[in-house]
């Protein structure tokens, strides 16, 4: 009957191939069948053809923990991938029986617990098959002088197993480890990938130090070089014992538990600075590394390092400069590092450093993009008279925070407000930059109080000046709370949805128009009723269009969702704006986020006619006195007599200035809302400016009084002239 022996190998999550894989968290011990041998012979040969196995029980200089040789045939051993010998197997006497058993003694085959192997598992002593003939020749032995060790060049003694060929195993380990490191997108994922790839397959513990702060791109760091301990990883005290795995014995207390300082400053010319400048990994038993470790780990922690070649210090160098260091550690119960392990550490350090460098660059780009997007959109919506506003913005994905969607609410003269929503084609920083330019242009045009169709016409011209391929859709609406009307112009954008107070939702019939940037297209505006209590919803196509549905299907689903939400609050109470926006976004499914989304909701409260007083005044000398009398009557009707003196003084000053230069009738309007607002309009486009009047000047003090007595005041240029307004707090 064939016997078995316990040998430790890690497994791969990537593909079922031989070789070590750092993704195995256990540093696994796999049972590998041993080819049968004749009774009375020595252990099977562990080297290739022509090599004499050295004595077992001694540390092999070529031993490597994560080796995983391929399956061997019992009758024809694989000369390209010889079977490793467990470190705990003692040398066999001539009789071939463990413990000096005579050749005729044939106990039952099995695994006898032996010494602790270098991998942390238990090795086993193999008893020969009772049916094997005594004194059979050993297939791993041959006559003649012993072959030299292929690694050390020294002749091997008869009966000693030769070291394994583990170059292929190292290559497989490095390949699997670099794949795991490369999967990380940000800094923490890359550092975690390095730690998980290394422990326990390559080392028992790892300490990763990174520069604080990390330099970005080509920028030159200022100040001293400071390294901060970013992450540590160690073999857990208990391993998985399922499937033949045994717990790894841990020394008490563990020497690796106390290694590592949180922060260290690399002094110029110090031993640590020289090691980091050398870039290549070094064993910590070298004089230079031994002198550098107290500076890295702290003077009081250097004693915790294991002796011998059980630690490797590898600098992490990015594209321009050293950005950190990694310290690989092995405990005293494990085989020491070899010279070839420096190459493995160098590969791990190189891939990790380049990944960290790219992650820092990506993080900075994402930060810039996020800041750009945030500054392009309004930070807070304005508080306008007669309308309440709410908004939402959702990027297409966390990795693509930048898009060309925008929304805006712009106060206009006469207590009106402009509602804008637009979408620049593309999802890049260029699209966001173009969006910012178009939004700024729209704000400037709105300040001129141009009609909606004229605003879109000028936006179209601006987009053509920016480039031939700068395309965007936009919807521009102006709400007048006094007239309870809304004027809408569209440039290829999805139509708005109006939710009435009773719960009925309708898609407004607005001419579609051509997108901005096409050029040579006339835009048309329509004027619609905007009843009090109704809610207007403006949105971009990312809300209603995806790979799973077309735009009109999405618009119909949006209309139904709004109607269903309104039914929950009853026919006399509209749903709260913030909750309504959340309900609208909840209609998106997992596959509906193909585009970023901008959403603007406006609740029309309006201004009641009883709260508005409006007059025309001829541009004559008697106009200021008439304006004072009209304002006094309106305040008496509203029960606001305590504001009579201030209002008469300010109205007289503003109307006097308007009559002096106007050639057409002057308008005077008082609005009672949460404040008292007075507006005086004329046909002169020049805006008044506040200035300090000299003692000898006869005029120039009117706006000074307005500035001192009014809560707020301002002047807005119109297409037909200007409006000067001021506000007073109600008593």
XYZ file of C-alpha atoms in Angstrom:
731
model
C 0.000 0.000 0.000
C 1.323 3.473 -0.898
C 2.284 5.785 1.927
C 1.702 9.507 2.139
C 3.702 12.395 3.464
C 2.567 15.866 4.549
C 3.992 18.735 2.507
C 2.869 22.375 2.704
C 1.744 24.332 -0.368
C -0.376 27.436 -0.901
C -3.237 27.359 -3.357
C -4.309 29.927 -5.967
C -7.624 31.701 -6.233
C -6.816 32.825 -9.752
C -6.457 29.482 -11.486
C -5.929 25.870 -10.473
C -2.215 25.731 -11.243
C 0.810 24.573 -9.344
C 2.913 27.111 -7.563
C 2.463 29.435 -4.652
C -0.260 32.009 -4.505
C -0.251 34.767 -1.899
C -4.040 34.820 -1.781
C -4.031 31.682 0.388
C -4.383 33.091 3.937
C -3.136 29.924 5.563
C 0.198 29.240 3.943
C -1.388 25.868 3.284
C -0.001 22.385 3.886
C -1.228 20.060 1.172
C -0.891 16.311 1.317
C 1.242 15.154 -1.593
C 1.513 11.461 -2.418
C 4.964 9.933 -2.197
C 5.964 7.312 -4.741
C 6.404 3.844 -3.219
C 9.886 2.659 -2.468
C 11.367 -0.701 -1.721
C 11.710 -1.836 1.879
C 15.150 -1.336 3.311
C 16.042 1.487 0.943
C 16.690 5.128 1.791
C 14.178 7.945 1.192
C 13.340 8.617 -2.481
C 15.763 10.860 -4.303
C 14.846 14.547 -4.088
C 17.178 15.896 -6.715
C 17.340 15.595 -10.455
C 19.018 12.786 -12.285
C 22.674 12.627 -11.528
C 22.421 14.305 -8.122
C 22.926 12.588 -4.780
C 20.491 13.505 -2.023
C 22.114 15.118 1.023
C 21.431 14.017 4.559
C 17.964 14.839 5.796
C 17.300 16.897 8.848
C 19.671 19.715 7.859
C 18.512 23.076 6.551
C 18.808 23.195 2.812
C 20.105 26.501 1.438
C 17.629 26.262 -1.377
C 14.585 25.618 0.773
C 11.644 27.906 -0.014
C 8.433 27.864 1.916
C 5.943 28.419 -0.826
C 7.206 25.829 -3.286
C 4.578 23.657 -4.886
C 6.041 20.916 -7.072
C 3.872 19.217 -9.579
C 2.467 15.739 -9.285
C 5.011 13.006 -9.873
C 4.522 9.556 -11.244
C 5.500 6.721 -8.934
C 7.393 4.817 -11.578
C 8.823 7.827 -13.446
C 9.795 10.769 -11.216
C 9.715 14.269 -12.704
C 13.300 15.362 -13.176
C 12.237 18.963 -13.906
C 10.368 19.500 -10.650
C 11.810 17.253 -7.883
C 9.820 16.616 -4.747
C 10.786 18.691 -1.685
C 11.985 17.021 1.449
C 10.349 18.045 4.688
C 12.750 19.842 6.968
C 11.809 17.589 9.877
C 12.695 14.245 8.233
C 15.843 12.789 9.838
C 18.504 10.911 7.926
C 17.687 7.239 7.339
C 20.102 4.436 8.210
C 21.194 1.848 5.715
C 18.304 -0.380 6.641
C 15.920 2.308 5.502
C 13.747 2.080 8.618
C 13.113 5.168 10.704
C 14.520 5.060 14.200
C 16.910 2.223 13.306
C 14.240 -0.455 12.777
C 15.598 -3.675 11.273
C 14.837 -4.447 7.663
C 12.546 -7.261 8.560
C 10.330 -5.066 10.730
C 7.349 -4.060 8.614
C 4.818 -2.058 10.611
C 1.714 -0.705 8.975
C 2.217 2.272 6.671
C 1.218 5.717 7.929
C 2.321 9.138 9.020
C 4.216 9.500 12.284
C 4.365 13.040 13.683
C 7.829 14.459 13.270
C 9.542 17.753 13.881
C 7.973 21.090 13.040
C 8.615 21.960 9.420
C 9.879 25.292 8.235
C 6.426 26.216 6.937
C 4.828 26.015 10.366
C 3.080 22.677 9.738
C 3.992 19.177 10.859
C 6.224 16.966 8.814
C 5.857 13.213 8.856
C 8.060 10.093 8.869
C 7.078 7.620 6.193
C 7.060 3.910 7.009
C 7.801 1.684 4.035
C 5.289 -0.674 2.529
C 5.358 -4.064 4.211
C 5.198 -5.715 0.828
C 8.367 -4.083 -0.494
C 11.450 -6.356 -0.744
C 14.207 -5.735 1.781
C 17.390 -4.176 0.476
C 15.874 -2.958 -2.801
C 18.002 -0.384 -4.591
C 17.160 3.275 -3.942
C 16.010 4.960 -7.172
C 17.373 8.259 -5.884
C 20.903 6.946 -5.345
C 23.592 6.006 -7.793
C 27.151 4.810 -7.771
C 30.064 7.137 -8.341
C 31.242 10.434 -6.870
C 28.554 12.784 -5.513
C 27.323 15.666 -7.629
C 28.020 19.213 -6.404
C 25.187 21.319 -4.983
C 23.775 23.364 -7.869
C 23.313 26.430 -5.619
C 26.440 26.412 -3.445
C 28.806 24.527 -5.717
C 29.971 22.376 -2.789
C 29.970 18.577 -3.111
C 27.122 16.886 -1.285
C 27.637 14.005 1.060
C 26.175 10.605 0.169
C 22.627 10.192 1.427
C 21.923 13.941 1.665
C 18.962 15.281 -0.412
C 19.862 17.995 -2.895
C 18.008 21.348 -2.834
C 14.852 21.735 -4.875
C 14.548 23.674 -8.081
C 12.282 26.489 -6.943
C 12.859 29.178 -9.591
C 9.566 28.330 -11.291
C 7.787 28.479 -7.943
C 9.191 31.934 -7.284
C 8.061 33.120 -10.690
C 4.567 31.806 -10.100
C 4.456 33.458 -6.688
C 5.662 36.802 -8.043
C 3.120 36.622 -10.883
C 0.236 35.928 -8.526
C 1.412 38.566 -6.066
C 1.755 41.301 -8.688
C -1.686 40.476 -10.050
C -3.128 40.937 -6.602
C -1.277 44.211 -6.069
C -2.350 45.492 -9.492
C -6.014 44.914 -8.636
C -5.916 47.799 -6.167
C -7.256 51.156 -7.311
C -6.491 53.370 -4.329
C -3.625 53.586 -1.876
C -5.132 51.408 0.839
C -6.082 48.625 -1.581
C -2.552 48.448 -3.018
C -0.887 48.352 0.400
C -3.376 45.732 1.567
C -2.709 43.702 -1.576
C 1.034 43.737 -0.835
C 0.458 42.598 2.744
C -2.005 39.857 1.842
C 0.219 38.642 -0.998
C 3.255 38.429 1.278
C 1.906 36.984 4.525
C 2.132 34.086 5.166
C 3.434 32.756 1.846
C 6.639 34.772 1.680
C 7.048 36.171 5.176
C 5.570 35.847 8.651
C 5.105 39.598 9.001
C 5.465 42.761 6.943
C 5.711 46.432 7.839
C 4.959 49.021 5.154
C 6.230 52.573 5.652
C 5.183 55.382 3.306
C 6.336 58.931 2.942
C 4.315 61.552 4.823
C 2.998 63.320 2.827
C 3.276 61.336 -0.389
C 4.543 63.430 -3.319
C 2.211 63.710 -6.273
C 3.573 63.374 -9.799
C 6.571 65.556 -10.525
C 6.167 67.860 -7.557
C 9.257 68.136 -5.388
C 8.581 67.424 -1.724
C 9.482 70.103 0.769
C 10.733 69.528 4.263
C 12.445 66.480 5.748
C 11.791 62.912 4.648
C 9.307 61.431 7.132
C 8.127 57.815 6.965
C 4.866 56.761 8.603
C 3.897 53.170 9.322
C 0.988 52.678 6.932
C 0.107 49.046 7.587
C 1.369 45.883 9.251
C 0.324 42.303 8.707
C 1.261 39.122 10.597
C 0.398 35.449 10.611
C -2.583 34.981 12.944
C -2.076 32.998 16.103
C -4.475 30.267 14.956
C -4.676 28.782 11.492
C -7.493 26.939 9.815
C -7.351 23.313 10.863
C -9.843 22.004 8.313
C -8.779 19.660 5.571
C -5.505 18.522 7.164
C -4.239 21.961 8.200
C -2.611 22.202 11.592
C -2.106 25.248 13.793
C 1.312 26.815 13.488
C 3.189 26.851 16.781
C 3.842 30.429 17.904
C 6.645 31.398 20.271
C 5.500 33.001 23.504
C 5.652 35.935 23.367
C 5.900 36.430 19.604
C 8.975 38.454 18.690
C 7.229 39.967 15.676
C 4.433 41.499 17.728
C 6.584 44.338 19.062
C 8.285 45.382 15.824
C 7.491 48.752 14.278
C 7.421 52.439 15.172
C 4.625 54.708 14.034
C 6.724 57.568 12.665
C 10.382 58.147 11.836
C 12.299 61.017 10.291
C 15.064 60.056 7.874
C 18.017 62.291 8.601
C 20.237 63.227 5.641
C 23.399 61.147 5.577
C 22.082 58.594 8.069
C 22.343 54.844 7.588
C 18.640 54.606 6.740
C 18.999 57.355 4.129
C 21.876 55.447 2.513
C 19.887 52.201 2.408
C 16.884 53.952 0.876
C 19.101 55.690 -1.662
C 20.481 52.311 -2.700
C 16.963 51.277 -3.824
C 17.770 47.528 -3.805
C 16.500 45.249 -1.019
C 19.080 44.149 1.534
C 19.284 41.595 4.291
C 19.085 43.181 7.693
C 22.158 41.257 8.893
C 24.345 43.477 6.736
C 26.118 46.285 8.619
C 24.350 49.067 6.694
C 20.870 47.631 7.259
C 21.571 46.743 10.874
C 22.565 50.360 11.509
C 19.454 51.639 9.670
C 16.891 49.531 11.537
C 17.012 51.408 14.868
C 16.224 54.607 12.995
C 13.293 52.986 11.199
C 11.839 50.907 14.028
C 12.929 52.961 17.019
C 15.846 52.392 19.323
C 13.803 50.414 21.844
C 12.336 48.031 19.242
C 15.431 46.880 17.397
C 15.927 43.969 19.801
C 12.704 42.369 18.551
C 14.146 41.507 15.145
C 15.019 37.825 14.629
C 18.668 36.976 14.122
C 20.263 35.976 10.849
C 18.818 36.424 7.400
C 15.233 36.534 8.601
C 14.453 40.113 7.607
C 14.646 41.993 4.295
C 14.475 45.770 4.040
C 13.177 46.831 0.602
C 12.944 50.513 -0.392
C 9.805 51.480 -2.296
C 10.743 53.692 -5.229
C 8.140 55.329 -7.439
C 8.692 56.969 -10.795
C 10.768 59.833 -9.409
C 11.909 59.139 -5.859
C 11.766 56.798 -2.883
C 8.288 56.899 -1.374
C 8.672 54.384 1.438
C 10.070 51.065 2.598
C 8.834 47.533 3.278
C 10.281 45.220 5.926
C 9.716 41.479 5.393
C 10.177 39.321 8.507
C 10.366 35.617 9.220
C 10.151 34.120 12.681
C 12.860 31.944 14.208
C 10.787 28.795 13.709
C 10.898 29.285 9.944
C 13.709 28.854 7.435
C 15.753 31.977 6.777
C 15.615 34.000 3.569
C 17.860 33.093 0.647
C 19.711 35.229 -1.841
C 17.019 34.650 -4.479
C 14.432 36.029 -2.071
C 15.990 39.453 -2.551
C 14.818 39.292 -6.168
C 11.312 38.410 -5.020
C 11.310 41.301 -2.551
C 12.586 43.633 -5.275
C 9.733 42.662 -7.599
C 7.134 43.110 -4.860
C 8.574 46.491 -3.877
C 8.774 47.733 -7.469
C 5.203 46.798 -8.376
C 3.863 48.156 -5.091
C 5.723 51.462 -5.414
C 4.574 52.038 -8.985
C 1.014 51.147 -7.991
C 1.154 53.560 -5.054
C 2.527 56.265 -7.338
C -0.350 55.797 -9.776
C -2.899 55.611 -6.960
C -1.689 58.952 -5.598
C -1.923 60.498 -9.063
C -5.394 59.040 -9.537
C -6.465 60.295 -6.125
C -5.259 63.794 -6.924
C -7.041 63.739 -10.287
C -10.241 62.532 -8.629
C -9.906 65.265 -6.004
C -9.422 67.937 -8.671
C -12.359 66.588 -10.654
C -14.554 66.520 -7.566
C -13.576 70.071 -6.639
C -14.174 71.215 -10.208
C -17.616 69.632 -10.288
C -18.512 70.995 -6.868
C -17.492 74.530 -7.723
C -19.286 74.428 -11.070
C -22.622 73.618 -9.421
C -24.386 76.063 -7.087
C -23.399 75.511 -3.486
C -26.739 76.772 -2.171
C -29.937 77.630 -3.955
C -31.160 81.211 -3.514
C -34.221 82.073 -1.452
C -36.630 83.679 -3.881
C -39.969 85.303 -3.236
C -42.965 83.150 -4.138
C -41.055 79.933 -4.913
C -39.333 77.170 -2.954
C -36.468 75.203 -4.470
C -34.755 71.821 -4.002
C -32.091 70.076 -6.056
C -30.114 66.865 -6.415
C -27.004 65.852 -8.322
C -25.789 62.272 -8.769
C -22.629 61.339 -10.702
C -22.708 58.409 -13.081
C -20.401 56.412 -10.762
C -18.012 56.904 -7.865
C -15.070 56.551 -10.245
C -16.518 59.185 -12.632
C -17.595 62.080 -10.451
C -17.318 64.624 -13.258
C -20.003 65.228 -15.839
C -21.593 67.968 -17.885
C -24.961 68.191 -16.119
C -25.850 71.379 -14.264
C -28.777 73.229 -12.757
C -29.260 76.795 -11.568
C -31.794 79.198 -10.035
C -31.190 82.889 -10.749
C -33.204 85.702 -9.092
C -34.519 88.251 -11.593
C -36.031 91.739 -11.215
C -39.676 91.877 -10.225
C -39.374 88.929 -7.805
C -39.068 86.573 -10.759
C -36.683 83.629 -10.891
C -34.958 81.864 -13.801
C -34.809 78.054 -13.602
C -32.086 76.423 -15.711
C -31.037 72.829 -16.275
C -28.549 71.644 -18.900
C -26.429 68.720 -20.021
C -23.118 68.931 -21.888
C -22.338 65.802 -23.861
C -19.542 63.673 -22.396
C -18.235 62.608 -18.976
C -14.850 64.205 -18.540
C -13.150 67.209 -17.053
C -13.471 68.877 -20.458
C -17.241 68.444 -20.317
C -17.285 69.892 -16.811
C -15.191 72.876 -17.937
C -17.524 73.563 -20.869
C -20.487 73.211 -18.531
C -18.970 75.846 -16.260
C -18.544 78.264 -19.153
C -22.106 77.767 -20.369
C -23.466 78.162 -16.842
C -21.554 81.416 -16.397
C -22.847 82.652 -19.732
C -26.421 81.763 -18.756
C -26.074 83.670 -15.491
C -24.766 86.726 -17.319
C -27.574 86.611 -19.864
C -30.141 86.151 -17.106
C -28.808 89.273 -15.407
C -29.674 91.196 -18.563
C -33.274 89.990 -18.191
C -33.365 88.642 -21.728
C -36.309 86.489 -22.857
C -35.700 82.724 -22.553
C -35.429 82.191 -26.313
C -32.803 84.953 -26.536
C -30.805 83.369 -23.740
C -30.695 80.042 -25.611
C -29.727 81.821 -28.823
C -26.721 83.452 -27.142
C -25.772 80.177 -25.473
C -25.777 78.539 -28.895
C -23.392 81.191 -30.204
C -21.129 80.773 -27.195
C -20.981 76.988 -27.674
C -19.945 77.458 -31.297
C -17.159 79.800 -30.205
C -15.888 77.152 -27.797
C -15.570 74.548 -30.567
C -17.360 72.780 -33.349
C -18.100 69.675 -31.291
C -19.342 71.436 -28.141
C -22.915 70.200 -27.904
C -25.338 70.589 -25.024
C -29.033 70.520 -24.229
C -30.657 73.161 -22.045
C -34.050 74.177 -20.715
C -34.550 77.777 -19.534
C -37.717 78.853 -17.703
C -38.711 82.145 -16.048
C -41.340 82.104 -13.279
C -43.297 85.229 -12.369
C -44.917 84.817 -8.942
C -47.083 87.908 -9.379
C -48.605 86.862 -12.706
C -48.529 83.131 -11.796
C -47.088 82.414 -15.222
C -44.008 80.606 -16.461
C -42.193 81.120 -19.776
C -40.200 78.143 -21.071
C -37.739 77.710 -23.952
C -36.098 74.393 -24.813
C -32.919 73.382 -26.661
C -33.172 69.636 -27.233
C -33.794 68.850 -23.544
C -36.378 66.450 -22.058
C -39.623 68.329 -21.287
C -40.411 69.342 -17.688
C -43.141 67.713 -15.627
C -45.687 69.804 -13.697
C -47.282 68.247 -10.618
C -50.550 69.991 -9.716
C -51.876 70.395 -6.208
C -54.590 67.768 -6.671
C -52.042 65.074 -7.583
C -52.297 65.273 -11.372
C -48.914 65.183 -13.142
C -48.530 66.330 -16.717
C -45.657 66.579 -19.163
C -45.562 70.147 -20.440
C -45.872 70.599 -24.161
C -42.727 72.551 -24.958
C -41.136 72.724 -28.426
C -38.086 70.463 -28.372
C -35.753 72.705 -30.359
C -32.224 71.828 -31.454
C -29.321 71.271 -29.036
C -27.002 74.128 -28.223
C -24.002 74.176 -30.523
C -25.816 73.203 -33.729
C -26.025 76.808 -34.899
C -28.486 78.597 -37.167
C -31.563 77.387 -35.266
C -34.360 79.568 -33.907
C -35.656 78.817 -30.438
C -39.284 79.234 -29.445
C -40.702 80.106 -26.026
C -44.137 79.261 -24.673
C -45.977 80.852 -21.738
C -47.946 78.564 -19.441
C -49.964 78.818 -16.251
C -48.104 78.161 -12.992
C -50.853 77.794 -10.337
C -50.029 78.165 -6.657
C -49.155 74.851 -4.998
C -47.918 73.250 -8.228
C -44.418 71.770 -8.525
C -42.243 71.999 -11.621
C -39.603 69.311 -12.073
C -36.603 69.960 -14.332
C -34.145 67.094 -14.908
C -31.478 65.737 -17.245
C -31.832 62.651 -19.404
C -29.857 60.477 -16.982
C -32.994 60.286 -14.830
C -35.290 58.912 -17.525
C -33.018 57.210 -20.080
C -30.795 54.155 -19.719
C -29.830 50.959 -21.484
C -32.973 49.340 -20.087
C -35.519 51.938 -21.267
C -35.919 54.714 -23.786
C -36.407 58.328 -22.823
C -40.186 58.486 -23.331
C -40.751 55.348 -21.294
C -38.692 56.905 -18.526
C -40.659 60.163 -18.707
C -43.925 58.268 -18.355
C -42.554 56.355 -15.361
C -41.480 59.655 -13.825
C -44.941 61.135 -14.311
C -46.571 58.102 -12.697
C -44.122 58.206 -9.799
C -44.886 61.862 -9.130
C -48.628 61.255 -9.224
C -48.332 58.281 -6.864
C -46.221 60.292 -4.429
C -48.716 63.168 -4.447
C -51.569 60.797 -3.591
C -49.868 59.942 -0.300
C -50.189 63.503 1.043
C -53.749 64.115 -0.061
C -55.292 66.505 -2.600
C -54.870 69.646 -0.489
C -51.251 69.244 0.614
C -48.378 68.954 -1.856
C -45.562 66.537 -0.907
C -42.477 68.083 0.720
C -39.877 69.056 -1.842
C -36.916 67.211 -0.316
C -38.900 64.015 0.118
C -40.245 64.356 -3.414
C -36.715 64.561 -4.834
C -35.721 61.445 -2.909
C -38.769 59.568 -4.177
C -37.926 60.517 -7.747
C -34.374 59.211 -7.417
C -35.634 55.970 -5.871
C -37.206 55.051 -9.178
C -33.728 54.353 -10.519
C -32.825 50.685 -10.670
C -29.364 49.065 -10.448
C -28.846 49.291 -14.207
C -30.220 52.802 -14.661
C -27.121 54.786 -13.695
C -25.579 55.187 -17.144
C -25.353 58.971 -16.908
C -25.067 61.654 -14.263
C -28.302 63.231 -13.066
C -29.222 66.838 -12.296
C -32.621 67.489 -10.734
C -34.260 70.831 -9.883
C -37.695 71.043 -8.245
C -39.597 74.356 -7.850
C -42.727 74.704 -5.687
C -44.831 77.668 -6.883
C -46.288 79.591 -3.959
C -46.844 82.797 -5.885
C -47.782 86.205 -4.537
C -51.450 86.967 -3.978
C -52.862 89.973 -5.903
C -53.905 91.552 -2.621
C -50.230 91.746 -1.635
C -49.224 93.718 -4.735
C -49.672 97.419 -5.474
C -48.617 98.729 -8.902
C -48.661 102.265 -10.410
C -47.423 104.253 -13.406
C -46.008 107.741 -12.781
C -45.413 110.360 -15.439
C -41.840 111.745 -15.481
C -42.655 115.136 -13.975
C -41.787 117.128 -10.868
C -44.960 116.085 -9.042
C -44.145 112.358 -9.392
C -42.194 112.028 -6.074
C -45.032 113.564 -4.041
C -47.604 111.326 -5.732
C -45.416 108.272 -5.056
C -45.286 109.118 -1.327
C -49.094 109.382 -1.107
C -49.643 106.078 -2.953
C -47.154 104.263 -0.760
C -48.761 105.685 2.421
C -52.208 104.401 1.369
C -50.886 100.929 0.560
C -49.138 100.637 3.918
C -52.291 101.737 5.723
C -54.289 99.082 3.862
C -51.789 96.380 4.887
C -51.564 97.563 8.492
C -47.901 98.540 8.191
C -48.088 102.167 9.315
C -44.898 101.797 11.366
C -42.907 101.702 8.096
C -44.558 104.809 6.626
C -41.799 107.325 7.380
C -38.950 105.139 6.078
C -40.868 104.085 2.960
C -41.877 107.643 2.072
C -38.309 108.881 2.385
C -36.763 106.086 0.326
C -39.513 106.074 -2.340
C -39.126 109.822 -2.754
C -35.363 109.567 -3.277
C -35.531 106.672 -5.794
C -38.441 108.144 -7.793
C -36.764 111.552 -7.908
C -33.630 109.995 -9.421
C -35.718 108.073 -11.988
C -37.814 111.078 -13.042
C -34.702 113.209 -13.568
C -33.467 111.055 -16.478
C -36.541 109.092 -17.696
C -38.413 109.923 -20.873
C -41.229 107.398 -20.407
C -43.577 106.716 -17.486
C -41.916 105.416 -14.323
C -43.269 102.260 -12.654
C -43.707 101.883 -8.879
C -44.562 98.526 -7.303
C -44.887 97.467 -3.666
C -44.938 93.773 -2.707
C -45.840 92.425 0.704
C -44.276 89.052 1.448
C -42.064 88.164 4.389
C -40.481 91.569 3.713
C -41.712 94.781 2.143
C -40.189 95.216 -1.299
C -40.324 98.399 -3.401
C -39.361 98.459 -7.116
C -38.968 101.556 -9.274
C -38.403 101.106 -13.014
C -37.490 103.512 -15.802
C -36.238 103.432 -19.389
C -32.653 104.555 -18.673
C -30.117 101.667 -18.831
C -27.401 103.374 -16.757
C -27.261 101.921 -13.248
C -26.903 104.230 -10.241
C -23.743 103.910 -8.171
C -23.267 104.613 -4.516
C -20.743 107.399 -3.927
C -19.646 109.614 -1.100
C -21.025 113.133 -1.662
C -18.850 116.104 -0.804
C -20.042 118.850 1.556
C -20.533 121.279 -1.326
C -22.543 118.855 -3.529
C -26.265 119.531 -3.877
C -27.128 115.883 -4.744
C -25.677 112.381 -4.499
C -27.078 111.542 -1.060
C -30.207 109.644 -2.095
C -28.569 106.214 -2.477
C -26.600 106.858 0.688
C -29.891 107.072 2.595
C -31.214 103.971 0.844
C -28.063 102.061 1.779
C -28.339 103.078 5.437
C -32.076 102.529 5.985
C -32.909 99.547 3.718
C -32.385 95.914 4.589
C -31.148 95.260 1.069
C -31.092 97.207 -2.138
C -29.862 96.816 -5.708
C -30.224 97.806 -9.332
C -30.779 95.499 -12.305
C -30.456 96.382 -15.953
C -33.351 95.308 -18.190
C -33.693 95.101 -21.942
C -35.948 98.172 -21.728
C -34.114 100.077 -18.983
C -33.463 99.288 -15.332
C -35.121 98.576 -11.983
C -33.924 99.948 -8.643
C -35.301 98.071 -5.641
C -34.992 97.993 -1.868
C -36.400 95.851 0.947
C -37.452 96.665 4.489
C -38.087 94.233 7.325
C -41.701 94.006 8.436
C -42.288 95.190 12.013
